């Protein structure tokens, strides 16, 4: 089968299209999936740049998000049958092969039925960002109807889903963007107020829009100064959730405001082998599948590239300021 291999950490040029042996089912609860499309996420580029999460010597297949068709099932599989369309977030961190390949094998408990109204590229774009946004807003952030949520980078992969989930919960949504095109996308997705951080001071604008109270929940998917400033954009007794490792932040101001600081790292269940947490993530995908089929949620796919252009997909993400998601197609 064709697959994109990463023989060693490095720039995007290290990614190589190659022919490798197809994976085969080895456990009775596994399914084999013919991958139709693979989502590309910033974590893929970081693993490629820095190192894997597991010590391995063989070339690695990256990619966590995928969507495809079940072509074989183990003897004890009850959730799927051959021919079922599925989506998943699995592998790609060094231990199990990822989705940048024509086939993959995974346990039935780590996949879900694909939303019937989505194409394979649309479905492949979603699992990681759905799990991240849901976890950040609902599980870590305890977002409630009537709250004000400030979502940074609202036109990004996580941000454009977070806007929709926050509106679904009944929150008022403020978001930051960097261009007029992104502002229009954020408004189409339901954002109530859009702040162009290149044209206006974000903290001052947030305070003006919240009667000088701040947001009940601030979601940071950028890090650095954006996270540090989020402390000053949060209301007293509010919550700041970040997706990244903070370099530093003002503990004194956070304490003075009685803030909750939360971290959302959707890879934890996979990295720490936490079955209950993995089951919770599949339950999230099941709920999101219903919302997608009801057209409560939508996905913005910015680029669809062939598998051979995985390196170009990585470069596009690393350039920053992209809208929505980038997907690799295998057919």
CSV table of C-alpha atoms in Angstrom, one decimal:
chain,number,residue,atom,x,y,z
A,1,UNK,CA,0.0,0.0,0.0
A,2,UNK,CA,1.0,3.6,-0.4
A,3,UNK,CA,1.9,5.5,2.8
A,4,UNK,CA,3.8,8.7,3.8
A,5,UNK,CA,6.8,7.8,6.0
A,6,UNK,CA,8.7,9.9,8.4
A,7,UNK,CA,12.1,8.2,8.7
A,8,UNK,CA,13.4,10.8,11.3
A,9,UNK,CA,12.3,14.2,12.8
A,10,UNK,CA,13.0,17.2,10.6
A,11,UNK,CA,11.5,19.6,8.1
A,12,UNK,CA,8.5,18.8,5.9
A,13,UNK,CA,10.9,17.5,3.3
A,14,UNK,CA,11.6,14.4,5.4
A,15,UNK,CA,8.1,13.0,4.6
A,16,UNK,CA,8.4,10.4,1.9
A,17,UNK,CA,5.7,8.6,-0.2
A,18,UNK,CA,6.6,4.9,-0.2
A,19,UNK,CA,5.1,1.4,-0.8
A,20,UNK,CA,4.8,-0.6,2.5
A,21,UNK,CA,3.1,-3.8,3.5
A,22,UNK,CA,-0.6,-3.6,4.4
A,23,UNK,CA,-1.4,-4.0,8.1
A,24,UNK,CA,-3.4,-7.0,9.0
A,25,UNK,CA,-5.8,-7.8,11.8
A,26,UNK,CA,-4.1,-9.6,14.7
A,27,UNK,CA,-6.7,-9.3,17.5
A,28,UNK,CA,-10.4,-10.4,17.4
A,29,UNK,CA,-11.8,-7.0,18.2
A,30,UNK,CA,-9.9,-5.1,15.4
A,31,UNK,CA,-11.2,-3.7,12.1
A,32,UNK,CA,-9.2,-3.0,9.0
A,33,UNK,CA,-10.1,0.2,7.3
A,34,UNK,CA,-9.4,1.4,3.7
A,35,UNK,CA,-8.7,5.0,4.3
A,36,UNK,CA,-10.3,7.5,2.0
A,37,UNK,CA,-9.0,10.7,3.6
A,38,UNK,CA,-6.7,11.8,6.4
A,39,UNK,CA,-7.0,15.0,8.4
A,40,UNK,CA,-3.8,17.0,8.9
A,41,UNK,CA,-3.4,18.7,12.3
A,42,UNK,CA,-0.8,21.0,13.9
A,43,UNK,CA,0.2,18.1,16.2
A,44,UNK,CA,1.3,16.2,13.1
A,45,UNK,CA,3.8,18.9,12.3
A,46,UNK,CA,5.1,19.1,15.8
A,47,UNK,CA,5.7,15.4,16.0
A,48,UNK,CA,7.5,15.6,12.7
A,49,UNK,CA,9.6,18.6,13.8
A,50,UNK,CA,10.5,17.5,17.3
A,51,UNK,CA,10.2,13.8,18.0
A,52,UNK,CA,7.8,11.0,18.6
A,53,UNK,CA,6.1,10.1,21.8
A,54,UNK,CA,7.4,6.6,21.7
A,55,UNK,CA,10.9,5.2,21.1
A,56,UNK,CA,10.9,3.6,17.7
A,57,UNK,CA,13.6,2.9,15.1
A,58,UNK,CA,11.5,2.2,12.0
A,59,UNK,CA,10.0,5.0,9.8
A,60,UNK,CA,6.7,6.2,11.2
A,61,UNK,CA,3.3,6.9,9.5
A,62,UNK,CA,1.9,10.1,10.9
A,63,UNK,CA,-1.7,11.2,11.1
A,64,UNK,CA,-4.4,10.9,13.8
A,65,UNK,CA,-7.6,11.7,11.9
A,66,UNK,CA,-9.0,9.4,9.3
A,67,UNK,CA,-12.2,8.4,7.5
A,68,UNK,CA,-12.7,5.3,5.3
A,69,UNK,CA,-14.5,2.0,4.8
A,70,UNK,CA,-14.2,-1.2,6.8
A,71,UNK,CA,-12.8,-4.0,4.6
A,72,UNK,CA,-12.3,-6.7,7.2
A,73,UNK,CA,-13.3,-7.4,10.8
A,74,UNK,CA,-12.0,-9.6,13.6
A,75,UNK,CA,-13.9,-12.6,15.0
A,76,UNK,CA,-15.3,-10.7,18.0
A,77,UNK,CA,-16.2,-7.4,16.2
A,78,UNK,CA,-19.9,-6.5,16.8
A,79,UNK,CA,-19.9,-2.7,16.3
A,80,UNK,CA,-19.1,-2.7,12.5
A,81,UNK,CA,-19.5,-4.8,9.4
A,82,UNK,CA,-17.6,-4.9,6.2
A,83,UNK,CA,-18.7,-1.9,4.1
A,84,UNK,CA,-19.4,0.4,7.0
A,85,UNK,CA,-18.1,4.0,6.7
A,86,UNK,CA,-16.1,5.1,9.8
A,87,UNK,CA,-14.2,8.0,11.2
A,88,UNK,CA,-11.6,8.0,13.9
A,89,UNK,CA,-8.7,9.7,15.7
A,90,UNK,CA,-6.1,7.1,16.4
A,91,UNK,CA,-2.4,6.3,16.0
A,92,UNK,CA,0.1,8.6,14.3
A,93,UNK,CA,2.2,9.2,17.4
A,94,UNK,CA,4.8,6.5,16.9
A,95,UNK,CA,3.3,3.4,18.5
A,96,UNK,CA,0.6,2.7,16.0
A,97,UNK,CA,0.7,3.7,12.3
A,98,UNK,CA,-1.3,6.7,11.5
A,99,UNK,CA,-3.8,7.7,8.8
A,100,UNK,CA,-1.3,8.9,6.1
A,101,UNK,CA,-1.7,5.5,4.4
A,102,UNK,CA,-4.2,3.5,2.3
A,103,UNK,CA,-5.1,1.1,5.1
A,104,UNK,CA,-5.0,1.0,8.9
A,105,UNK,CA,-6.0,-1.5,11.6
A,106,UNK,CA,-7.5,-0.4,14.9
A,107,UNK,CA,-9.7,-1.7,17.7
A,108,UNK,CA,-13.5,-1.3,17.1
A,109,UNK,CA,-13.8,0.7,20.3
A,110,UNK,CA,-11.6,3.4,18.8
A,111,UNK,CA,-13.8,4.2,15.8
A,112,UNK,CA,-17.3,5.5,15.1
A,113,UNK,CA,-19.7,5.4,12.2
A,114,UNK,CA,-19.1,8.3,9.9
A,115,UNK,CA,-21.7,11.0,9.7
A,116,UNK,CA,-23.9,10.0,6.8
A,117,UNK,CA,-24.1,13.5,5.3
A,118,UNK,CA,-20.4,14.2,5.2
A,119,UNK,CA,-17.9,13.4,2.5
A,120,UNK,CA,-14.8,11.4,3.5
A,121,UNK,CA,-12.6,14.5,3.4
A,122,UNK,CA,-15.1,16.4,5.6
A,123,UNK,CA,-15.3,13.6,8.1
A,124,UNK,CA,-11.5,13.1,8.2
A,125,UNK,CA,-11.1,16.8,9.0
A,126,UNK,CA,-13.1,16.6,12.2
A,127,UNK,CA,-12.3,14.1,15.0
A,128,UNK,CA,-9.4,15.7,16.7
A,129,UNK,CA,-10.8,19.3,16.6
A,130,UNK,CA,-14.2,18.1,17.7
A,131,UNK,CA,-12.7,16.2,20.7
A,132,UNK,CA,-10.5,19.2,21.5
A,133,UNK,CA,-13.2,21.9,21.3
A,134,UNK,CA,-15.8,19.8,23.2
A,135,UNK,CA,-13.3,18.9,25.9
A,136,UNK,CA,-12.1,22.5,26.3
A,137,UNK,CA,-15.6,24.1,26.4
A,138,UNK,CA,-17.8,21.5,28.1
A,139,UNK,CA,-15.5,19.2,30.1
A,140,UNK,CA,-12.8,21.6,31.2
A,141,UNK,CA,-14.6,24.9,30.8
A,142,UNK,CA,-18.0,24.0,32.1
A,143,UNK,CA,-19.6,26.3,29.6
A,144,UNK,CA,-23.3,27.1,30.3
A,145,UNK,CA,-26.1,28.8,28.5
A,146,UNK,CA,-25.9,32.6,29.1
A,147,UNK,CA,-22.1,32.6,29.5
A,148,UNK,CA,-19.9,34.7,27.4
A,149,UNK,CA,-17.1,32.7,25.7
A,150,UNK,CA,-14.0,34.3,24.1
A,151,UNK,CA,-12.6,32.0,21.5
A,152,UNK,CA,-9.2,33.0,20.2
A,153,UNK,CA,-8.4,32.2,16.5
A,154,UNK,CA,-12.0,31.6,15.7
A,155,UNK,CA,-11.3,30.8,12.0
A,156,UNK,CA,-8.8,28.0,12.8
A,157,UNK,CA,-9.3,24.3,13.0
A,158,UNK,CA,-10.3,24.1,16.7
A,159,UNK,CA,-11.7,27.7,16.8
A,160,UNK,CA,-14.3,27.3,14.0
A,161,UNK,CA,-15.7,24.2,15.7
A,162,UNK,CA,-15.6,25.9,19.2
A,163,UNK,CA,-17.7,28.8,18.0
A,164,UNK,CA,-20.4,26.4,16.9
A,165,UNK,CA,-20.3,24.3,20.0
A,166,UNK,CA,-20.4,27.4,22.2
A,167,UNK,CA,-23.5,28.7,20.3
A,168,UNK,CA,-25.1,25.3,20.5
A,169,UNK,CA,-24.8,25.5,24.3
A,170,UNK,CA,-26.5,28.9,24.3
A,171,UNK,CA,-23.4,31.1,25.0
A,172,UNK,CA,-22.6,34.5,23.7
A,173,UNK,CA,-19.5,34.2,21.5
A,174,UNK,CA,-16.7,36.7,21.1
A,175,UNK,CA,-13.8,35.6,18.8
A,176,UNK,CA,-10.5,36.9,17.5
A,177,UNK,CA,-9.3,36.7,13.9
A,178,UNK,CA,-6.6,38.3,11.7
A,179,UNK,CA,-8.4,39.2,8.4
A,180,UNK,CA,-11.7,40.3,6.9
A,181,UNK,CA,-12.2,36.9,5.3
A,182,UNK,CA,-11.8,35.1,8.6
A,183,UNK,CA,-14.1,37.6,10.2
A,184,UNK,CA,-16.8,36.8,7.7
A,185,UNK,CA,-16.3,33.0,8.3
A,186,UNK,CA,-16.6,33.5,12.0
A,187,UNK,CA,-19.8,35.4,11.6
A,188,UNK,CA,-21.2,32.7,9.3
A,189,UNK,CA,-20.4,30.2,12.0
A,190,UNK,CA,-22.4,32.1,14.6
A,191,UNK,CA,-19.9,34.4,16.4
A,192,UNK,CA,-21.7,37.4,18.0
A,193,UNK,CA,-18.8,39.8,18.0
A,194,UNK,CA,-15.6,39.4,16.0
A,195,UNK,CA,-12.4,41.2,17.0
A,196,UNK,CA,-9.6,41.7,14.4
A,197,UNK,CA,-6.5,41.6,16.6
A,198,UNK,CA,-4.4,43.3,13.9
A,199,UNK,CA,-6.7,46.3,13.9
A,200,UNK,CA,-7.8,46.8,17.6
A,201,UNK,CA,-6.5,46.0,21.1
A,202,UNK,CA,-8.2,42.7,22.1
A,203,UNK,CA,-8.4,43.2,25.8
A,204,UNK,CA,-9.9,46.6,25.6
A,205,UNK,CA,-12.4,45.4,23.1
A,206,UNK,CA,-13.4,42.4,25.2
A,207,UNK,CA,-13.9,44.7,28.2
A,208,UNK,CA,-16.0,47.1,26.2
A,209,UNK,CA,-18.2,44.2,24.9
A,210,UNK,CA,-18.7,42.7,28.4
A,211,UNK,CA,-19.5,45.8,30.4
A,212,UNK,CA,-15.9,45.7,31.7
A,213,UNK,CA,-16.5,42.3,33.3
A,214,UNK,CA,-14.6,40.0,30.9
A,215,UNK,CA,-15.5,36.6,29.5
A,216,UNK,CA,-16.8,33.7,31.6
A,217,UNK,CA,-14.6,31.4,29.5
A,218,UNK,CA,-11.6,32.1,27.4
A,219,UNK,CA,-10.3,29.4,25.0
A,220,UNK,CA,-6.7,29.8,23.9
A,221,UNK,CA,-5.4,27.8,21.0
A,222,UNK,CA,-2.5,30.1,20.2
A,223,UNK,CA,-0.3,30.2,23.4
A,224,UNK,CA,2.4,32.6,24.3
A,225,UNK,CA,1.2,36.2,24.7
A,226,UNK,CA,-2.3,35.2,23.7
A,227,UNK,CA,-2.6,32.9,26.8
A,228,UNK,CA,-0.9,35.5,29.0
A,229,UNK,CA,-3.4,38.2,27.9
A,230,UNK,CA,-6.3,35.8,28.3
A,231,UNK,CA,-5.9,36.2,32.1
A,232,UNK,CA,-6.9,39.8,31.8
A,233,UNK,CA,-9.7,39.0,29.4
A,234,UNK,CA,-11.4,36.6,31.8
A,235,UNK,CA,-14.1,37.7,34.2
A,236,UNK,CA,-13.6,37.2,38.0
A,237,UNK,CA,-14.4,33.6,38.9
A,238,UNK,CA,-14.1,32.7,35.2
A,239,UNK,CA,-12.1,30.1,33.4
A,240,UNK,CA,-9.2,30.1,31.0
A,241,UNK,CA,-8.6,26.9,29.0
A,242,UNK,CA,-5.4,26.6,26.9
A,243,UNK,CA,-4.5,23.9,24.4
A,244,UNK,CA,-0.8,24.6,24.7
A,245,UNK,CA,1.9,24.5,27.3
A,246,UNK,CA,2.2,28.0,28.8
A,247,UNK,CA,5.7,29.5,29.0
A,248,UNK,CA,4.6,31.8,31.9
A,249,UNK,CA,1.6,33.7,33.1
A,250,UNK,CA,0.7,36.1,35.8
A,251,UNK,CA,-0.3,33.9,38.7
A,252,UNK,CA,-1.0,37.0,40.9
A,253,UNK,CA,-3.6,38.4,38.5
A,254,UNK,CA,-5.1,34.9,38.0
A,255,UNK,CA,-5.3,34.4,41.8
A,256,UNK,CA,-6.8,37.9,42.3
A,257,UNK,CA,-9.6,37.1,39.8
A,258,UNK,CA,-10.1,33.6,41.3
A,259,UNK,CA,-9.7,32.0,37.9
A,260,UNK,CA,-9.7,28.4,37.0
A,261,UNK,CA,-6.9,27.6,34.6
A,262,UNK,CA,-7.6,24.4,32.6
A,263,UNK,CA,-5.5,22.4,30.1
A,264,UNK,CA,-7.1,20.5,27.2
A,265,UNK,CA,-4.8,17.8,25.7
A,266,UNK,CA,-7.0,15.4,23.8
A,267,UNK,CA,-4.0,13.0,23.3
A,268,UNK,CA,-3.9,12.1,27.0
A,269,UNK,CA,-6.2,9.1,26.8
A,270,UNK,CA,-4.1,7.6,24.0
A,271,UNK,CA,-0.7,8.4,25.5
A,272,UNK,CA,-1.7,7.2,29.0
A,273,UNK,CA,-3.8,4.2,27.8
A,274,UNK,CA,-6.9,5.3,29.6
A,275,UNK,CA,-9.8,3.1,28.4
A,276,UNK,CA,-12.6,5.0,30.2
A,277,UNK,CA,-11.3,8.3,28.8
A,278,UNK,CA,-11.0,6.8,25.3
A,279,UNK,CA,-14.6,5.6,25.6
A,280,UNK,CA,-15.7,9.1,26.6
A,281,UNK,CA,-14.1,10.5,23.4
A,282,UNK,CA,-15.9,8.0,21.3
A,283,UNK,CA,-19.1,9.1,23.0
A,284,UNK,CA,-18.3,12.7,22.1
A,285,UNK,CA,-17.9,11.7,18.5
A,286,UNK,CA,-21.2,9.9,18.6
A,287,UNK,CA,-22.9,13.1,19.9
A,288,UNK,CA,-21.1,15.2,17.4
A,289,UNK,CA,-22.2,12.8,14.6
A,290,UNK,CA,-25.8,13.5,15.5
A,291,UNK,CA,-25.2,17.3,15.5
A,292,UNK,CA,-23.5,17.1,12.1
A,293,UNK,CA,-26.3,15.0,10.6
A,294,UNK,CA,-28.8,17.5,12.0
A,295,UNK,CA,-26.7,20.3,10.4
A,296,UNK,CA,-26.2,22.0,13.8
A,297,UNK,CA,-22.4,21.7,13.2
A,298,UNK,CA,-20.5,22.2,9.9
A,299,UNK,CA,-16.9,21.9,8.9
A,300,UNK,CA,-14.8,24.3,6.9
A,301,UNK,CA,-12.2,22.4,4.8
A,302,UNK,CA,-9.7,24.9,3.4
A,303,UNK,CA,-7.5,22.6,1.3
A,304,UNK,CA,-7.7,19.0,0.0
A,305,UNK,CA,-4.4,17.7,-1.3
A,306,UNK,CA,-3.3,14.2,-2.6
A,307,UNK,CA,-1.5,12.0,-0.2
A,308,UNK,CA,1.8,12.6,-2.1
A,309,UNK,CA,1.6,16.3,-1.0
A,310,UNK,CA,1.7,15.6,2.7
A,311,UNK,CA,4.8,17.8,3.0
A,312,UNK,CA,2.9,20.7,1.3
A,313,UNK,CA,0.0,20.2,3.7
A,314,UNK,CA,2.5,20.5,6.7
A,315,UNK,CA,4.1,23.6,5.2
A,316,UNK,CA,0.7,25.2,4.8
A,317,UNK,CA,-0.2,24.6,8.5
A,318,UNK,CA,3.2,25.8,9.6
A,319,UNK,CA,2.9,29.0,7.7
A,320,UNK,CA,0.0,29.9,10.1
A,321,UNK,CA,-3.1,31.9,9.8
A,322,UNK,CA,-5.0,29.2,7.8
A,323,UNK,CA,-8.7,28.9,7.9
A,324,UNK,CA,-10.5,25.6,8.9
A,325,UNK,CA,-8.8,22.3,8.1
A,326,UNK,CA,-6.4,20.7,5.6
A,327,UNK,CA,-7.1,17.2,4.4
A,328,UNK,CA,-5.2,14.6,2.4
A,329,UNK,CA,-7.2,12.4,0.0
A,330,UNK,CA,-6.2,8.9,-0.9
A,331,UNK,CA,-8.5,8.2,-3.8
